[in-house]
Structures are given as C-alpha cells and as structure tokens.
Amino acid sequence: MNQQLLAKTFVELADNLVADFDLIDFLCLLTDRCVGILDASAAGVLIADQDDRLRLMAASDEQVRLLELFQLQNDEGPCLDCFRTNTPVVIHDLTREIDRWPRFVTAAHHSGFGAVQALPMRLRAETVGALNLFRAAPGPFDPAATLIAQALADVATISLLQQRTAQRSTMLNEQLQTALNSRVLIEQAKGKLAERRGIDMEQSFRSLRGYARAHNRRLADVARALIDDSEPLIGLGS
C-alpha cells in the first residue's frame, strides 16, 4: 500500500473549505484513490438527493458507472441495502447472492465483478450515501483495507456535511443538489465530446476532467461551455 499517497488523500479529502469547492471532482478523487490505494478493481459513490433517493455521483470507470445505474434502476443491490440499513454490506462471492439480488448479481457478473463491499457514508446517525468497492475476483476482503476504506468514506462525509448550510435538515443542501444537476450536464458533455472525437465515454470523461483541472475550472462549467459552444476549449473539443 502506498502510504504516502494514502496520507495525501486524507489531506485532500479534508481540504474542502474553499470557495471553488467542486463536489463532483471531490467524489471522483475518492473513487480514483480507492482503486489506486486499496484492493479494488473499481469504485462508485452514491449520494442521496433531496427526496432521499440515491443518485450516482462518481465512478472510477464507465463499466462500474453503468452497473451502479443498473442497480438504481432495478432497486436492488448491496449499495442500496447499505444506505437503507446504515451498515456495511460485504459480499465475498456475488454468485452466492443470486437469490437475494438476481438482476444485480447477473449484471455484475457480466461486468466482470465477483465481489463487492458497500460502506455507508455517515456521521453518527446521519447517512448521506454509500461508497462501493468492486473486485473482479471473489474472495475475502483485507480487513485492514476495509478499515481504511471506511475511514476515507468518513472523512469524505464530514467534508460533505461541512458544505451544508447552517440550518440542519435531513435533506441535502442547495450545493449538493446543484452538483446532482451538474452531473446531468457532464453526462451530456461526455456524449457530445465522445461523438465529436470518436472516443468512448470513459475517455471522454477523463478528457473533460483533465481539462478542468489543467485550467483550474469547475467540471460543470467546462461541460456547459462544451454543450453550448459558448467559448473555444482549445485542446478539448474545439
């Protein structure tokens, strides 16, 4: 395990009190680092919206993004159970859960995943979502890695809650709802850029995110500019 990268990740996840805080990029950082540091093939983050319905906010690759969306659309899977019960759901071998989640297990198998653990993003009794780690091969998860994954989820949750307004409620604040809306813009921009450059959706997202970071801009703003053709994005799509 890369201890230096792990320490850097904790610092980055805690460093959120900035004016240009980008929630989507923040959650993408969480999924990317879980794959880079822990024994995970892919990772995704689901966050509850104002109606307490889970929405996909970040995924480490296109394959797991589609699987997470499938899980939400079919209303079954470990990530939903994790959020609803506020407890971790750890599945060492997904094939043994075919009766529990028939559609999800079949889809996960076709996507090349054999094991999953879903960890609640919570602070005390308040749960805002779930961090989901997928692995290609079935088998037990490293307990030490699971503890680290939960710690990363906890730090990220604290950062999310610090972004809320002073008035506490069970709903997500306006900033989080804005991020959910921004996700729609980003998906549209991904499709437009993929078609324009003849690349797949995963490559398209990485290009958008890389451009935003290189130019110190919010991901949603770059996506909107690409969709509207409101400005030249040199080196990206124009």
PDB file of N, CA, C and O in Angstrom, residues 157-201:
ATOM      1  N   THR A 157     -17.435  12.157   4.098  1.00  0.00           N
ATOM      2  CA  THR A 157     -18.755  12.521   4.619  1.00  0.00           C
ATOM      3  C   THR A 157     -18.685  13.789   5.451  1.00  0.00           C
ATOM      4  O   THR A 157     -19.537  14.684   5.328  1.00  0.00           O
ATOM      5  N   ILE A 158     -17.681  13.895   6.302  1.00  0.00           N
ATOM      6  CA  ILE A 158     -17.508  15.101   7.102  1.00  0.00           C
ATOM      7  C   ILE A 158     -17.344  16.319   6.195  1.00  0.00           C
ATOM      8  O   ILE A 158     -17.928  17.388   6.440  1.00  0.00           O
ATOM      9  N   SER A 159     -16.589  16.155   5.126  1.00  0.00           N
ATOM     10  CA  SER A 159     -16.402  17.258   4.186  1.00  0.00           C
ATOM     11  C   SER A 159     -17.719  17.648   3.521  1.00  0.00           C
ATOM     12  O   SER A 159     -18.013  18.832   3.333  1.00  0.00           O
ATOM     13  N   LEU A 160     -18.526  16.643   3.167  1.00  0.00           N
ATOM     14  CA  LEU A 160     -19.821  16.939   2.561  1.00  0.00           C
ATOM     15  C   LEU A 160     -20.716  17.690   3.537  1.00  0.00           C
ATOM     16  O   LEU A 160     -21.373  18.672   3.172  1.00  0.00           O
ATOM     17  N   LEU A 161     -20.741  17.257   4.782  1.00  0.00           N
ATOM     18  CA  LEU A 161     -21.606  17.894   5.765  1.00  0.00           C
ATOM     19  C   LEU A 161     -21.128  19.299   6.107  1.00  0.00           C
ATOM     20  O   LEU A 161     -21.931  20.170   6.453  1.00  0.00           O
ATOM     21  N   GLN A 162     -19.831  19.530   5.998  1.00  0.00           N
ATOM     22  CA  GLN A 162     -19.309  20.874   6.236  1.00  0.00           C
ATOM     23  C   GLN A 162     -19.734  21.845   5.146  1.00  0.00           C
ATOM     24  O   GLN A 162     -19.701  23.058   5.338  1.00  0.00           O
ATOM     25  N   GLN A 163     -20.127  21.295   4.009  1.00  0.00           N
ATOM     26  CA  GLN A 163     -20.584  22.129   2.906  1.00  0.00           C
ATOM     27  C   GLN A 163     -22.061  22.482   3.017  1.00  0.00           C
ATOM     28  O   GLN A 163     -22.603  23.229   2.217  1.00  0.00           O
ATOM     29  N   ARG A 164     -22.743  21.940   4.014  1.00  0.00           N
ATOM     30  CA  ARG A 164     -24.156  22.241   4.175  1.00  0.00           C
ATOM     31  C   ARG A 164     -24.368  23.627   4.764  1.00  0.00           C
ATOM     32  O   ARG A 164     -23.464  24.219   5.340  1.00  0.00           O
ATOM     33  N   THR A 165     -25.557  24.107   4.640  1.00  0.00           N
ATOM     34  CA  THR A 165     -25.903  25.387   5.230  1.00  0.00           C
ATOM     35  C   THR A 165     -25.984  25.262   6.738  1.00  0.00           C
ATOM     36  O   THR A 165     -26.031  24.155   7.284  1.00  0.00           O
ATOM     37  N   ALA A 166     -26.031  26.405   7.435  1.00  0.00           N
ATOM     38  CA  ALA A 166     -26.055  26.389   8.894  1.00  0.00           C
ATOM     39  C   ALA A 166     -27.330  25.722   9.413  1.00  0.00           C
ATOM     40  O   ALA A 166     -27.335  25.122  10.488  1.00  0.00           O
ATOM     41  N   GLN A 167     -28.395  25.817   8.653  1.00  0.00           N
ATOM     42  CA  GLN A 167     -29.643  25.206   9.089  1.00  0.00           C
ATOM     43  C   GLN A 167     -29.626  23.724   8.770  1.00  0.00           C
ATOM     44  O   GLN A 167     -29.619  23.313   7.630  1.00  0.00           O
ATOM     45  N   ARG A 168     -29.616  22.892   9.793  1.00  0.00           N
ATOM     46  CA  ARG A 168     -29.529  21.451   9.612  1.00  0.00           C
ATOM     47  C   ARG A 168     -30.882  20.878   9.195  1.00  0.00           C
ATOM     48  O   ARG A 168     -31.934  21.337   9.624  1.00  0.00           O
ATOM     49  N   SER A 169     -30.838  19.848   8.355  1.00  0.00           N
ATOM     50  CA  SER A 169     -32.052  19.135   7.969  1.00  0.00           C
ATOM     51  C   SER A 169     -31.649  17.765   7.494  1.00  0.00           C
ATOM     52  O   SER A 169     -30.474  17.441   7.382  1.00  0.00           O
ATOM     53  N   THR A 170     -32.645  16.945   7.205  1.00  0.00           N
ATOM     54  CA  THR A 170     -32.365  15.606   6.701  1.00  0.00           C
ATOM     55  C   THR A 170     -32.113  15.615   5.207  1.00  0.00           C
ATOM     56  O   THR A 170     -31.730  14.607   4.634  1.00  0.00           O
ATOM     57  N   MET A 171     -32.328  16.769   4.571  1.00  0.00           N
ATOM     58  CA  MET A 171     -32.113  16.870   3.126  1.00  0.00           C
ATOM     59  C   MET A 171     -30.715  17.393   2.829  1.00  0.00           C
ATOM     60  O   MET A 171     -30.072  18.033   3.639  1.00  0.00           O
ATOM     61  N   LEU A 172     -30.265  17.162   1.612  1.00  0.00           N
ATOM     62  CA  LEU A 172     -29.004  17.732   1.174  1.00  0.00           C
ATOM     63  C   LEU A 172     -29.187  19.207   0.892  1.00  0.00           C
ATOM     64  O   LEU A 172     -30.256  19.655   0.500  1.00  0.00           O
ATOM     65  N   ASN A 173     -28.150  19.978   1.094  1.00  0.00           N
ATOM     66  CA  ASN A 173     -28.266  21.408   0.884  1.00  0.00           C
ATOM     67  C   ASN A 173     -28.248  21.762  -0.600  1.00  0.00           C
ATOM     68  O   ASN A 173     -28.113  20.913  -1.474  1.00  0.00           O
ATOM     69  N   GLU A 174     -28.426  23.035  -0.865  1.00  0.00           N
ATOM     70  CA  GLU A 174     -28.514  23.501  -2.248  1.00  0.00           C
ATOM     71  C   GLU A 174     -27.252  23.183  -3.037  1.00  0.00           C
ATOM     72  O   GLU A 174     -27.295  22.850  -4.217  1.00  0.00           O
ATOM     73  N   GLN A 175     -26.099  23.259  -2.364  1.00  0.00           N
ATOM     74  CA  GLN A 175     -24.832  22.990  -3.056  1.00  0.00           C
ATOM     75  C   GLN A 175     -24.774  21.549  -3.552  1.00  0.00           C
ATOM     76  O   GLN A 175     -24.307  21.281  -4.655  1.00  0.00           O
ATOM     77  N   LEU A 176     -25.267  20.626  -2.753  1.00  0.00           N
ATOM     78  CA  LEU A 176     -25.262  19.230  -3.156  1.00  0.00           C
ATOM     79  C   LEU A 176     -26.272  18.980  -4.263  1.00  0.00           C
ATOM     80  O   LEU A 176     -26.017  18.235  -5.211  1.00  0.00           O
ATOM     81  N   GLN A 177     -27.436  19.630  -4.177  1.00  0.00           N
ATOM     82  CA  GLN A 177     -28.430  19.488  -5.233  1.00  0.00           C
ATOM     83  C   GLN A 177     -27.910  20.058  -6.545  1.00  0.00           C
ATOM     84  O   GLN A 177     -28.157  19.509  -7.624  1.00  0.00           O
ATOM     85  N   THR A 178     -27.169  21.154  -6.464  1.00  0.00           N
ATOM     86  CA  THR A 178     -26.564  21.732  -7.658  1.00  0.00           C
ATOM     87  C   THR A 178     -25.605  20.743  -8.308  1.00  0.00           C
ATOM     88  O   THR A 178     -25.546  20.612  -9.537  1.00  0.00           O
ATOM     89  N   ALA A 179     -24.862  20.007  -7.473  1.00  0.00           N
ATOM     90  CA  ALA A 179     -23.936  19.012  -8.008  1.00  0.00           C
ATOM     91  C   ALA A 179     -24.682  17.889  -8.711  1.00  0.00           C
ATOM     92  O   ALA A 179     -24.251  17.388  -9.747  1.00  0.00           O
ATOM     93  N   LEU A 180     -25.826  17.496  -8.162  1.00  0.00           N
ATOM     94  CA  LEU A 180     -26.634  16.467  -8.813  1.00  0.00           C
ATOM     95  C   LEU A 180     -27.099  16.951 -10.190  1.00  0.00           C
ATOM     96  O   LEU A 180     -27.069  16.203 -11.173  1.00  0.00           O
ATOM     97  N   ASN A 181     -27.510  18.213 -10.254  1.00  0.00           N
ATOM     98  CA  ASN A 181     -27.928  18.777 -11.539  1.00  0.00           C
ATOM     99  C   ASN A 181     -26.751  18.902 -12.502  1.00  0.00           C
ATOM    100  O   ASN A 181     -26.884  18.684 -13.713  1.00  0.00           O
ATOM    101  N   SER A 182     -25.582  19.237 -11.960  1.00  0.00           N
ATOM    102  CA  SER A 182     -24.386  19.366 -12.790  1.00  0.00           C
ATOM    103  C   SER A 182     -24.006  18.034 -13.419  1.00  0.00           C
ATOM    104  O   SER A 182     -23.447  17.990 -14.515  1.00  0.00           O
ATOM    105  N   ARG A 183     -24.306  16.947 -12.718  1.00  0.00           N
ATOM    106  CA  ARG A 183     -23.980  15.619 -13.238  1.00  0.00           C
ATOM    107  C   ARG A 183     -24.680  15.381 -14.571  1.00  0.00           C
ATOM    108  O   ARG A 183     -24.129  14.739 -15.466  1.00  0.00           O
ATOM    109  N   VAL A 184     -25.892  15.899 -14.709  1.00  0.00           N
ATOM    110  CA  VAL A 184     -26.632  15.755 -15.967  1.00  0.00           C
ATOM    111  C   VAL A 184     -25.896  16.484 -17.089  1.00  0.00           C
ATOM    112  O   VAL A 184     -25.737  15.952 -18.203  1.00  0.00           O
ATOM    113  N   LEU A 185     -25.425  17.699 -16.809  1.00  0.00           N
ATOM    114  CA  LEU A 185     -24.655  18.463 -17.791  1.00  0.00           C
ATOM    115  C   LEU A 185     -23.404  17.701 -18.221  1.00  0.00           C
ATOM    116  O   LEU A 185     -23.062  17.639 -19.406  1.00  0.00           O
ATOM    117  N   ILE A 186     -22.726  17.119 -17.246  1.00  0.00           N
ATOM    118  CA  ILE A 186     -21.479  16.406 -17.531  1.00  0.00           C
ATOM    119  C   ILE A 186     -21.736  15.195 -18.411  1.00  0.00           C
ATOM    120  O   ILE A 186     -20.974  14.904 -19.338  1.00  0.00           O
ATOM    121  N   GLU A 187     -22.833  14.474 -18.149  1.00  0.00           N
ATOM    122  CA  GLU A 187     -23.168  13.313 -18.975  1.00  0.00           C
ATOM    123  C   GLU A 187     -23.445  13.746 -20.412  1.00  0.00           C
ATOM    124  O   GLU A 187     -23.044  13.080 -21.370  1.00  0.00           O
ATOM    125  N   GLN A 188     -24.143  14.875 -20.587  1.00  0.00           N
ATOM    126  CA  GLN A 188     -24.412  15.384 -21.931  1.00  0.00           C
ATOM    127  C   GLN A 188     -23.115  15.779 -22.635  1.00  0.00           C
ATOM    128  O   GLN A 188     -22.931  15.488 -23.824  1.00  0.00           O
ATOM    129  N   ALA A 189     -22.234  16.429 -21.894  1.00  0.00           N
ATOM    130  CA  ALA A 189     -20.953  16.846 -22.477  1.00  0.00           C
ATOM    131  C   ALA A 189     -20.107  15.637 -22.846  1.00  0.00           C
ATOM    132  O   ALA A 189     -19.413  15.643 -23.875  1.00  0.00           O
ATOM    133  N   LYS A 190     -20.134  14.604 -22.006  1.00  0.00           N
ATOM    134  CA  LYS A 190     -19.397  13.370 -22.313  1.00  0.00           C
ATOM    135  C   LYS A 190     -19.840  12.799 -23.655  1.00  0.00           C
ATOM    136  O   LYS A 190     -19.018  12.419 -24.484  1.00  0.00           O
ATOM    137  N   GLY A 191     -21.155  12.738 -23.854  1.00  0.00           N
ATOM    138  CA  GLY A 191     -21.678  12.193 -25.103  1.00  0.00           C
ATOM    139  C   GLY A 191     -21.291  13.027 -26.303  1.00  0.00           C
ATOM    140  O   GLY A 191     -20.913  12.495 -27.353  1.00  0.00           O
ATOM    141  N   LYS A 192     -21.365  14.346 -26.154  1.00  0.00           N
ATOM    142  CA  LYS A 192     -21.026  15.235 -27.266  1.00  0.00           C
ATOM    143  C   LYS A 192     -19.549  15.128 -27.613  1.00  0.00           C
ATOM    144  O   LYS A 192     -19.178  15.044 -28.792  1.00  0.00           O
ATOM    145  N   LEU A 193     -18.685  15.116 -26.595  1.00  0.00           N
ATOM    146  CA  LEU A 193     -17.248  15.029 -26.841  1.00  0.00           C
ATOM    147  C   LEU A 193     -16.868  13.671 -27.413  1.00  0.00           C
ATOM    148  O   LEU A 193     -16.014  13.582 -28.308  1.00  0.00           O
ATOM    149  N   ALA A 194     -17.516  12.614 -26.916  1.00  0.00           N
ATOM    150  CA  ALA A 194     -17.228  11.263 -27.423  1.00  0.00           C
ATOM    151  C   ALA A 194     -17.562  11.156 -28.909  1.00  0.00           C
ATOM    152  O   ALA A 194     -16.800  10.595 -29.696  1.00  0.00           O
ATOM    153  N   GLU A 195     -18.704  11.725 -29.284  1.00  0.00           N
ATOM    154  CA  GLU A 195     -19.111  11.688 -30.693  1.00  0.00           C
ATOM    155  C   GLU A 195     -18.191  12.550 -31.548  1.00  0.00           C
ATOM    156  O   GLU A 195     -17.786  12.153 -32.650  1.00  0.00           O
ATOM    157  N   ARG A 196     -17.826  13.713 -31.042  1.00  0.00           N
ATOM    158  CA  ARG A 196     -17.000  14.645 -31.801  1.00  0.00           C
ATOM    159  C   ARG A 196     -15.604  14.102 -32.052  1.00  0.00           C
ATOM    160  O   ARG A 196     -15.048  14.263 -33.137  1.00  0.00           O
ATOM    161  N   ARG A 197     -15.033  13.446 -31.035  1.00  0.00           N
ATOM    162  CA  ARG A 197     -13.653  12.978 -31.151  1.00  0.00           C
ATOM    163  C   ARG A 197     -13.524  11.492 -31.461  1.00  0.00           C
ATOM    164  O   ARG A 197     -12.419  10.991 -31.637  1.00  0.00           O
ATOM    165  N   GLY A 198     -14.657  10.786 -31.518  1.00  0.00           N
ATOM    166  CA  GLY A 198     -14.616   9.371 -31.824  1.00  0.00           C
ATOM    167  C   GLY A 198     -13.959   8.534 -30.743  1.00  0.00           C
ATOM    168  O   GLY A 198     -13.199   7.617 -31.027  1.00  0.00           O
ATOM    169  N   ILE A 199     -14.267   8.870 -29.469  1.00  0.00           N
ATOM    170  CA  ILE A 199     -13.699   8.139 -28.340  1.00  0.00           C
ATOM    171  C   ILE A 199     -14.839   7.572 -27.508  1.00  0.00           C
ATOM    172  O   ILE A 199     -16.009   7.901 -27.719  1.00  0.00           O
ATOM    173  N   ASP A 200     -14.499   6.679 -26.542  1.00  0.00           N
ATOM    174  CA  ASP A 200     -15.553   6.129 -25.707  1.00  0.00           C
ATOM    175  C   ASP A 200     -15.884   7.076 -24.558  1.00  0.00           C
ATOM    176  O   ASP A 200     -15.211   8.083 -24.341  1.00  0.00           O
ATOM    177  N   MET A 201     -16.938   6.742 -23.814  1.00  0.00           N
ATOM    178  CA  MET A 201     -17.438   7.633 -22.777  1.00  0.00           C
ATOM    179  C   MET A 201     -16.448   7.809 -21.628  1.00  0.00           C
ATOM    180  O   MET A 201     -16.349   8.885 -21.042  1.00  0.00           O
TER     181      MET A 201
END
